[in-house]
CSV table of C-alpha atoms in Angstrom, one decimal:
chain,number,residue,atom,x,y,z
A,1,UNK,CA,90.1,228.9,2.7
A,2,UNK,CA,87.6,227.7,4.9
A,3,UNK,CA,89.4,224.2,6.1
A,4,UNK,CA,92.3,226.9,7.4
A,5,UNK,CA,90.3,228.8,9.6
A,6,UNK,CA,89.7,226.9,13.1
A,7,UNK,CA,87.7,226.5,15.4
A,8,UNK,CA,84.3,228.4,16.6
A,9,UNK,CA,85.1,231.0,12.9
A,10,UNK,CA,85.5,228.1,10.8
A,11,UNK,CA,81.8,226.7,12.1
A,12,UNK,CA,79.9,230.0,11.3
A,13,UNK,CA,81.6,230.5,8.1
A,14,UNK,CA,80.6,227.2,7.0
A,15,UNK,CA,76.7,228.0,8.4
A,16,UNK,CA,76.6,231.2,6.5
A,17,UNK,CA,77.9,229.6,3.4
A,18,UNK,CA,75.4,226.6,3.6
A,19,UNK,CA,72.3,229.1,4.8
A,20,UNK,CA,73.0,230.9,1.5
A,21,UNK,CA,73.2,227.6,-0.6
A,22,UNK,CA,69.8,226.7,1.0
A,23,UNK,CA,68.3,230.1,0.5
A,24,UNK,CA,69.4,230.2,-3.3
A,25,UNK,CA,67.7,226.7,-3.5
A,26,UNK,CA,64.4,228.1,-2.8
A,27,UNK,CA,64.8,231.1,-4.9
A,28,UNK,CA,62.9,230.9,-8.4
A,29,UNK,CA,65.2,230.8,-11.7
A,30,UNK,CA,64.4,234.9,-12.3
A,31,UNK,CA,65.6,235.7,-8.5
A,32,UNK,CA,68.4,233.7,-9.2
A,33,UNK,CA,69.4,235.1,-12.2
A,34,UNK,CA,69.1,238.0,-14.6
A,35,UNK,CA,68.1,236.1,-17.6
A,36,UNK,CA,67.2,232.7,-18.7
A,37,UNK,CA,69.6,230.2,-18.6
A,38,UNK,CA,68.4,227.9,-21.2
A,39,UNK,CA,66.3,228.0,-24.2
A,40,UNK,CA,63.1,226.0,-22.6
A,41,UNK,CA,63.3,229.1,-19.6
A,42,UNK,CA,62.8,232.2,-22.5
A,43,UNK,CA,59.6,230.9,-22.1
A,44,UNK,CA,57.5,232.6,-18.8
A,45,UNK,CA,60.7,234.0,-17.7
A,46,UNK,CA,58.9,237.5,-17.8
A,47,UNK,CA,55.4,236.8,-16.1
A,48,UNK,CA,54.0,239.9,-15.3
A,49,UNK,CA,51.5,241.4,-17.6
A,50,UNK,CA,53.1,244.7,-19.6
A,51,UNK,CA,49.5,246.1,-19.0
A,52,UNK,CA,47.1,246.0,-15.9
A,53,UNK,CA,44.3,244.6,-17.0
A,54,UNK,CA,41.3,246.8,-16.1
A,55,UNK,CA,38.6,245.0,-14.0
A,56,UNK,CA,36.2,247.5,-14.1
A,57,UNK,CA,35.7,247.6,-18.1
A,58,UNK,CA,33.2,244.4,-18.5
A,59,UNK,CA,33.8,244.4,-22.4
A,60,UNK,CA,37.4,243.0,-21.3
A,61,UNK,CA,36.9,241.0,-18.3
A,62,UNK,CA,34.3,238.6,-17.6
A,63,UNK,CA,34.7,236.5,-14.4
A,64,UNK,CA,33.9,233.6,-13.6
A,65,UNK,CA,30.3,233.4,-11.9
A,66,UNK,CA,28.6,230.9,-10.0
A,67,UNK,CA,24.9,230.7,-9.5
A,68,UNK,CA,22.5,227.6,-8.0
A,69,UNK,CA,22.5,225.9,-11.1
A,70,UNK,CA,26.2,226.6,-12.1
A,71,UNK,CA,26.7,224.7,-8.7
A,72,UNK,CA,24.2,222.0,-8.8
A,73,UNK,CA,25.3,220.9,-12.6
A,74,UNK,CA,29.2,220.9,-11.5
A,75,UNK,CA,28.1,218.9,-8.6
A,76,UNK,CA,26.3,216.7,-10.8
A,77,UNK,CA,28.6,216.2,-13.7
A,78,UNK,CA,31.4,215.5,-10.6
A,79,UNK,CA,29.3,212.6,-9.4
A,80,UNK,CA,28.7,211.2,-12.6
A,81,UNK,CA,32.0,211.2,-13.4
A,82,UNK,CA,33.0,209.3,-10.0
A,83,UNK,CA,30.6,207.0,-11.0
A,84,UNK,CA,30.8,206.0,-14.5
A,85,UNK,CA,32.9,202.6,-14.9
A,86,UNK,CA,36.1,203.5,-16.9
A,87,UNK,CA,37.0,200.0,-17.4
């Protein structure tokens, strides 16, 4: 349909059609679709949690803290392993 339409029409029906091509393309495989397409996609297809998890109740959540010696022993165990010889 579209090599029978000339001129300045033809151009910007061609455009739209290739700025939705490029927009699908950046679209993630749930926008794209309603459900997985393959076997490997059941997997994560649905990734947000059925519950909100509640950040106030410290029996449940426990995040990740850093203190000085948190900091110096990651810095120290980075350095060693730059420098150890892995030959």
């Amino acid at each position: 349909m579209v090599a029978f339409l000339g001129g300045e029409i033809g151009r910007q029906v061609e455009k739209s059609r290739f700025l939705n091509i490029i927009k699908q393309t950046n679209q993630t495989p749930p926008q794209k679709f309603d459900y997985p397409q393959t076997e490997a996609q059941e997997i994560g297809w649905c990734t947000k949690p059925l519950i909100e998890p509640l950040l106030t109740d410290y029996s449940l959540h426990h995040p990740k803290k850093h203190t000085e010696i948190t900091k110096f022993m990651d810095a120290y165990w980075r350095q060693k392993e730059q420098s150890t010889d892995h030959t």
